[in-house]
């Protein structure tokens, strides 16, 4: 069941809202997610709204340069991204959501490493 959530980076410069179903919680084994170690949820349809902090976000692109990975340039927290396999979607750091304990979610693992042509060093 989907609910509305608000989220923020650690320093509070970046805030956003979305509707999501916590059943969408995943971890990913690609080389970037492996380093971040985060649990992500997917925003429903076009429910994602950046409320504040557009100028506080930094964009990281790598490999095919299709996905957009946004993080706060002050506190360094990854907030959300548009995945390469579905750039119209927004995936969000579940740990940024108010009232959500990402470690308590039932989390599956997506095989991002298997989707990628990346070569690990
Ligand atoms: Zn911040």
mmCIF file with all atom_site columns, C-alpha atoms and ligand atoms in Angstrom:
data_model
loop_
_atom_site.group_PDB
_atom_site.id
_atom_site.type_symbol
_atom_site.label_atom_id
_atom_site.label_alt_id
_atom_site.label_comp_id
_atom_site.label_asym_id
_atom_site.label_entity_id
_atom_site.label_seq_id
_atom_site.pdbx_PDB_ins_code
_atom_site.Cartn_x
_atom_site.Cartn_y
_atom_site.Cartn_z
_atom_site.occupancy
_atom_site.B_iso_or_equiv
_atom_site.pdbx_formal_charge
_atom_site.auth_seq_id
_atom_site.auth_comp_id
_atom_site.auth_asym_id
_atom_site.auth_atom_id
_atom_site.pdbx_PDB_model_num
ATOM   1   C  CA  . UNK A 1 1   ? 0.000  0.000  0.000   1.00 0.00 ? 1   UNK A CA  1
ATOM   2   C  CA  . UNK A 1 2   ? 1.347  3.384  -0.977  1.00 0.00 ? 2   UNK A CA  1
ATOM   3   C  CA  . UNK A 1 3   ? 1.689  6.283  1.401   1.00 0.00 ? 3   UNK A CA  1
ATOM   4   C  CA  . UNK A 1 4   ? 2.968  9.818  1.213   1.00 0.00 ? 4   UNK A CA  1
ATOM   5   C  CA  . UNK A 1 5   ? 6.387  10.459 2.775   1.00 0.00 ? 5   UNK A CA  1
ATOM   6   C  CA  . UNK A 1 6   ? 8.645  13.407 3.334   1.00 0.00 ? 6   UNK A CA  1
ATOM   7   C  CA  . UNK A 1 7   ? 12.394 13.109 3.274   1.00 0.00 ? 7   UNK A CA  1
ATOM   8   C  CA  . UNK A 1 8   ? 15.544 15.136 3.695   1.00 0.00 ? 8   UNK A CA  1
ATOM   9   C  CA  . UNK A 1 9   ? 19.315 14.922 3.542   1.00 0.00 ? 9   UNK A CA  1
ATOM   10  C  CA  . UNK A 1 10  ? 21.232 14.970 6.824   1.00 0.00 ? 10  UNK A CA  1
ATOM   11  C  CA  . UNK A 1 11  ? 21.831 18.728 7.063   1.00 0.00 ? 11  UNK A CA  1
ATOM   12  C  CA  . UNK A 1 12  ? 18.282 19.553 5.932   1.00 0.00 ? 12  UNK A CA  1
ATOM   13  C  CA  . UNK A 1 13  ? 19.209 21.641 2.889   1.00 0.00 ? 13  UNK A CA  1
ATOM   14  C  CA  . UNK A 1 14  ? 17.464 19.182 0.571   1.00 0.00 ? 14  UNK A CA  1
ATOM   15  C  CA  . UNK A 1 15  ? 13.854 18.168 1.217   1.00 0.00 ? 15  UNK A CA  1
ATOM   16  C  CA  . UNK A 1 16  ? 11.450 16.182 -0.929  1.00 0.00 ? 16  UNK A CA  1
ATOM   17  C  CA  . UNK A 1 17  ? 8.176  14.294 -0.880  1.00 0.00 ? 17  UNK A CA  1
ATOM   18  C  CA  . UNK A 1 18  ? 6.892  11.222 -2.645  1.00 0.00 ? 18  UNK A CA  1
ATOM   19  C  CA  . UNK A 1 19  ? 4.330  8.497  -2.595  1.00 0.00 ? 19  UNK A CA  1
ATOM   20  C  CA  . UNK A 1 20  ? 5.793  5.011  -2.306  1.00 0.00 ? 20  UNK A CA  1
ATOM   21  C  CA  . UNK A 1 21  ? 5.075  1.454  -1.324  1.00 0.00 ? 21  UNK A CA  1
ATOM   22  C  CA  . UNK A 1 22  ? 7.661  0.230  1.188   1.00 0.00 ? 22  UNK A CA  1
ATOM   23  C  CA  . UNK A 1 23  ? 7.414  -3.188 -0.467  1.00 0.00 ? 23  UNK A CA  1
ATOM   24  C  CA  . UNK A 1 24  ? 9.563  -1.647 -3.203  1.00 0.00 ? 24  UNK A CA  1
ATOM   25  C  CA  . UNK A 1 25  ? 12.551 -1.510 -0.817  1.00 0.00 ? 25  UNK A CA  1
ATOM   26  C  CA  . UNK A 1 26  ? 15.704 -2.871 -2.427  1.00 0.00 ? 26  UNK A CA  1
ATOM   27  C  CA  . UNK A 1 27  ? 19.425 -2.953 -2.112  1.00 0.00 ? 27  UNK A CA  1
ATOM   28  C  CA  . UNK A 1 28  ? 21.564 -3.192 -5.222  1.00 0.00 ? 28  UNK A CA  1
ATOM   29  C  CA  . UNK A 1 29  ? 24.883 -4.941 -5.772  1.00 0.00 ? 29  UNK A CA  1
ATOM   30  C  CA  . UNK A 1 30  ? 26.342 -2.596 -8.405  1.00 0.00 ? 30  UNK A CA  1
ATOM   31  C  CA  . UNK A 1 31  ? 29.702 -1.029 -7.620  1.00 0.00 ? 31  UNK A CA  1
ATOM   32  C  CA  . UNK A 1 32  ? 28.134 2.302  -6.626  1.00 0.00 ? 32  UNK A CA  1
ATOM   33  C  CA  . UNK A 1 33  ? 25.369 0.931  -4.379  1.00 0.00 ? 33  UNK A CA  1
ATOM   34  C  CA  . UNK A 1 34  ? 27.796 -1.512 -2.819  1.00 0.00 ? 34  UNK A CA  1
ATOM   35  C  CA  . UNK A 1 35  ? 29.833 1.462  -1.652  1.00 0.00 ? 35  UNK A CA  1
ATOM   36  C  CA  . UNK A 1 36  ? 26.808 3.456  -0.453  1.00 0.00 ? 36  UNK A CA  1
ATOM   37  C  CA  . UNK A 1 37  ? 25.186 0.532  1.325   1.00 0.00 ? 37  UNK A CA  1
ATOM   38  C  CA  . UNK A 1 38  ? 21.736 2.108  1.182   1.00 0.00 ? 38  UNK A CA  1
ATOM   39  C  CA  . UNK A 1 39  ? 18.187 0.782  1.032   1.00 0.00 ? 39  UNK A CA  1
ATOM   40  C  CA  . UNK A 1 40  ? 16.120 2.405  -1.739  1.00 0.00 ? 40  UNK A CA  1
ATOM   41  C  CA  . UNK A 1 41  ? 12.417 2.744  -2.424  1.00 0.00 ? 41  UNK A CA  1
ATOM   42  C  CA  . UNK A 1 42  ? 10.793 3.742  -5.702  1.00 0.00 ? 42  UNK A CA  1
ATOM   43  C  CA  . UNK A 1 43  ? 8.539  6.787  -6.022  1.00 0.00 ? 43  UNK A CA  1
ATOM   44  C  CA  . UNK A 1 44  ? 5.173  5.981  -7.563  1.00 0.00 ? 44  UNK A CA  1
ATOM   45  C  CA  . UNK A 1 45  ? 4.496  7.382  -11.013 1.00 0.00 ? 45  UNK A CA  1
ATOM   46  C  CA  . UNK A 1 46  ? 5.354  11.083 -10.996 1.00 0.00 ? 46  UNK A CA  1
ATOM   47  C  CA  . UNK A 1 47  ? 4.795  11.577 -7.257  1.00 0.00 ? 47  UNK A CA  1
ATOM   48  C  CA  . UNK A 1 48  ? 8.357  12.688 -6.493  1.00 0.00 ? 48  UNK A CA  1
ATOM   49  C  CA  . UNK A 1 49  ? 8.693  16.403 -5.671  1.00 0.00 ? 49  UNK A CA  1
ATOM   50  C  CA  . UNK A 1 50  ? 11.879 18.228 -4.783  1.00 0.00 ? 50  UNK A CA  1
ATOM   51  C  CA  . UNK A 1 51  ? 10.624 20.718 -2.193  1.00 0.00 ? 51  UNK A CA  1
ATOM   52  C  CA  . UNK A 1 52  ? 13.837 22.554 -1.438  1.00 0.00 ? 52  UNK A CA  1
ATOM   53  C  CA  . UNK A 1 53  ? 17.551 22.471 -2.160  1.00 0.00 ? 53  UNK A CA  1
ATOM   54  C  CA  . UNK A 1 54  ? 17.918 22.184 -5.929  1.00 0.00 ? 54  UNK A CA  1
ATOM   55  C  CA  . UNK A 1 55  ? 21.025 24.392 -5.712  1.00 0.00 ? 55  UNK A CA  1
ATOM   56  C  CA  . UNK A 1 56  ? 22.397 22.225 -2.861  1.00 0.00 ? 56  UNK A CA  1
ATOM   57  C  CA  . UNK A 1 57  ? 22.420 19.025 -4.918  1.00 0.00 ? 57  UNK A CA  1
ATOM   58  C  CA  . UNK A 1 58  ? 25.361 17.666 -6.839  1.00 0.00 ? 58  UNK A CA  1
ATOM   59  C  CA  . UNK A 1 59  ? 24.998 15.223 -9.695  1.00 0.00 ? 59  UNK A CA  1
ATOM   60  C  CA  . UNK A 1 60  ? 27.154 12.140 -10.127 1.00 0.00 ? 60  UNK A CA  1
ATOM   61  C  CA  . UNK A 1 61  ? 27.150 10.268 -13.416 1.00 0.00 ? 61  UNK A CA  1
ATOM   62  C  CA  . UNK A 1 62  ? 29.266 7.225  -14.265 1.00 0.00 ? 62  UNK A CA  1
ATOM   63  C  CA  . UNK A 1 63  ? 29.580 4.261  -16.621 1.00 0.00 ? 63  UNK A CA  1
ATOM   64  C  CA  . UNK A 1 64  ? 26.912 4.821  -19.319 1.00 0.00 ? 64  UNK A CA  1
ATOM   65  C  CA  . UNK A 1 65  ? 26.141 8.314  -17.921 1.00 0.00 ? 65  UNK A CA  1
ATOM   66  C  CA  . UNK A 1 66  ? 22.399 7.687  -18.211 1.00 0.00 ? 66  UNK A CA  1
ATOM   67  C  CA  . UNK A 1 67  ? 21.519 7.463  -14.536 1.00 0.00 ? 67  UNK A CA  1
ATOM   68  C  CA  . UNK A 1 68  ? 21.491 10.662 -12.457 1.00 0.00 ? 68  UNK A CA  1
ATOM   69  C  CA  . UNK A 1 69  ? 22.715 10.174 -8.885  1.00 0.00 ? 69  UNK A CA  1
ATOM   70  C  CA  . UNK A 1 70  ? 22.024 13.198 -6.698  1.00 0.00 ? 70  UNK A CA  1
ATOM   71  C  CA  . UNK A 1 71  ? 23.618 13.964 -3.360  1.00 0.00 ? 71  UNK A CA  1
ATOM   72  C  CA  . UNK A 1 72  ? 23.800 16.966 -1.040  1.00 0.00 ? 72  UNK A CA  1
ATOM   73  C  CA  . UNK A 1 73  ? 26.982 18.939 -1.529  1.00 0.00 ? 73  UNK A CA  1
ATOM   74  C  CA  . UNK A 1 74  ? 27.013 20.032 2.130   1.00 0.00 ? 74  UNK A CA  1
ATOM   75  C  CA  . UNK A 1 75  ? 26.463 16.804 4.073   1.00 0.00 ? 75  UNK A CA  1
ATOM   76  C  CA  . UNK A 1 76  ? 27.304 14.327 1.303   1.00 0.00 ? 76  UNK A CA  1
ATOM   77  C  CA  . UNK A 1 77  ? 24.152 12.254 1.689   1.00 0.00 ? 77  UNK A CA  1
ATOM   78  C  CA  . UNK A 1 78  ? 22.781 10.459 -1.366  1.00 0.00 ? 78  UNK A CA  1
ATOM   79  C  CA  . UNK A 1 79  ? 19.130 11.498 -1.589  1.00 0.00 ? 79  UNK A CA  1
ATOM   80  C  CA  . UNK A 1 80  ? 17.677 10.086 -4.826  1.00 0.00 ? 80  UNK A CA  1
ATOM   81  C  CA  . UNK A 1 81  ? 18.507 9.032  -8.378  1.00 0.00 ? 81  UNK A CA  1
ATOM   82  C  CA  . UNK A 1 82  ? 16.993 8.299  -11.756 1.00 0.00 ? 82  UNK A CA  1
ATOM   83  C  CA  . UNK A 1 83  ? 18.024 4.731  -12.623 1.00 0.00 ? 83  UNK A CA  1
ATOM   84  C  CA  . UNK A 1 84  ? 19.606 3.824  -15.929 1.00 0.00 ? 84  UNK A CA  1
ATOM   85  C  CA  . UNK A 1 85  ? 17.107 1.062  -16.673 1.00 0.00 ? 85  UNK A CA  1
ATOM   86  C  CA  . UNK A 1 86  ? 14.144 3.438  -16.148 1.00 0.00 ? 86  UNK A CA  1
ATOM   87  C  CA  . UNK A 1 87  ? 15.279 7.099  -16.167 1.00 0.00 ? 87  UNK A CA  1
ATOM   88  C  CA  . UNK A 1 88  ? 11.696 8.300  -15.779 1.00 0.00 ? 88  UNK A CA  1
ATOM   89  C  CA  . UNK A 1 89  ? 11.601 6.772  -12.292 1.00 0.00 ? 89  UNK A CA  1
ATOM   90  C  CA  . UNK A 1 90  ? 12.978 8.221  -9.091  1.00 0.00 ? 90  UNK A CA  1
ATOM   91  C  CA  . UNK A 1 91  ? 14.525 5.953  -6.479  1.00 0.00 ? 91  UNK A CA  1
ATOM   92  C  CA  . UNK A 1 92  ? 15.005 7.420  -3.049  1.00 0.00 ? 92  UNK A CA  1
ATOM   93  C  CA  . UNK A 1 93  ? 17.278 6.724  -0.087  1.00 0.00 ? 93  UNK A CA  1
ATOM   94  C  CA  . UNK A 1 94  ? 14.876 5.061  2.382   1.00 0.00 ? 94  UNK A CA  1
ATOM   95  C  CA  . UNK A 1 95  ? 17.061 6.290  5.236   1.00 0.00 ? 95  UNK A CA  1
ATOM   96  C  CA  . UNK A 1 96  ? 16.153 9.880  4.317   1.00 0.00 ? 96  UNK A CA  1
ATOM   97  C  CA  . UNK A 1 97  ? 12.417 9.332  4.853   1.00 0.00 ? 97  UNK A CA  1
ATOM   98  C  CA  . UNK A 1 98  ? 10.777 10.681 8.010   1.00 0.00 ? 98  UNK A CA  1
ATOM   99  C  CA  . UNK A 1 99  ? 9.525  7.921  10.298  1.00 0.00 ? 99  UNK A CA  1
ATOM   100 C  CA  . UNK A 1 100 ? 11.104 5.059  8.335   1.00 0.00 ? 100 UNK A CA  1
ATOM   101 C  CA  . UNK A 1 101 ? 13.658 2.621  9.732   1.00 0.00 ? 101 UNK A CA  1
ATOM   102 C  CA  . UNK A 1 102 ? 15.312 1.219  6.603   1.00 0.00 ? 102 UNK A CA  1
ATOM   103 C  CA  . UNK A 1 103 ? 16.883 -1.608 8.610   1.00 0.00 ? 103 UNK A CA  1
ATOM   104 C  CA  . UNK A 1 104 ? 13.415 -2.831 9.590   1.00 0.00 ? 104 UNK A CA  1
ATOM   105 C  CA  . UNK A 1 105 ? 12.147 -3.114 6.004   1.00 0.00 ? 105 UNK A CA  1
ATOM   106 C  CA  . UNK A 1 106 ? 11.846 -6.364 4.116   1.00 0.00 ? 106 UNK A CA  1
ATOM   107 C  CA  . UNK A 1 107 ? 14.543 -5.708 1.533   1.00 0.00 ? 107 UNK A CA  1
ATOM   108 C  CA  . UNK A 1 108 ? 15.299 -7.630 -1.628  1.00 0.00 ? 108 UNK A CA  1
ATOM   109 C  CA  . UNK A 1 109 ? 18.487 -7.329 -3.669  1.00 0.00 ? 109 UNK A CA  1
ATOM   110 C  CA  . UNK A 1 110 ? 18.518 -6.274 -7.307  1.00 0.00 ? 110 UNK A CA  1
ATOM   111 C  CA  . UNK A 1 111 ? 21.341 -7.485 -9.489  1.00 0.00 ? 111 UNK A CA  1
ATOM   112 C  CA  . UNK A 1 112 ? 22.640 -4.130 -10.690 1.00 0.00 ? 112 UNK A CA  1
ATOM   113 C  CA  . UNK A 1 113 ? 26.098 -5.575 -11.205 1.00 0.00 ? 113 UNK A CA  1
ATOM   114 C  CA  . UNK A 1 114 ? 24.658 -8.146 -13.600 1.00 0.00 ? 114 UNK A CA  1
ATOM   115 C  CA  . UNK A 1 115 ? 22.926 -5.405 -15.625 1.00 0.00 ? 115 UNK A CA  1
ATOM   116 C  CA  . UNK A 1 116 ? 26.092 -3.478 -16.012 1.00 0.00 ? 116 UNK A CA  1
ATOM   117 C  CA  . UNK A 1 117 ? 29.042 -3.808 -18.317 1.00 0.00 ? 117 UNK A CA  1
ATOM   118 C  CA  . UNK A 1 118 ? 31.192 -2.201 -15.672 1.00 0.00 ? 118 UNK A CA  1
ATOM   119 C  CA  . UNK A 1 119 ? 34.520 -3.699 -14.864 1.00 0.00 ? 119 UNK A CA  1
ATOM   120 C  CA  . UNK A 1 120 ? 35.460 -3.755 -11.226 1.00 0.00 ? 120 UNK A CA  1
ATOM   121 C  CA  . UNK A 1 121 ? 39.022 -2.678 -10.426 1.00 0.00 ? 121 UNK A CA  1
HETATM 122 ZN ZN1 . LIG B 2 .   ? 22.603 18.071 3.227   1.00 0.00 ? 1   LIG B ZN1 1
#
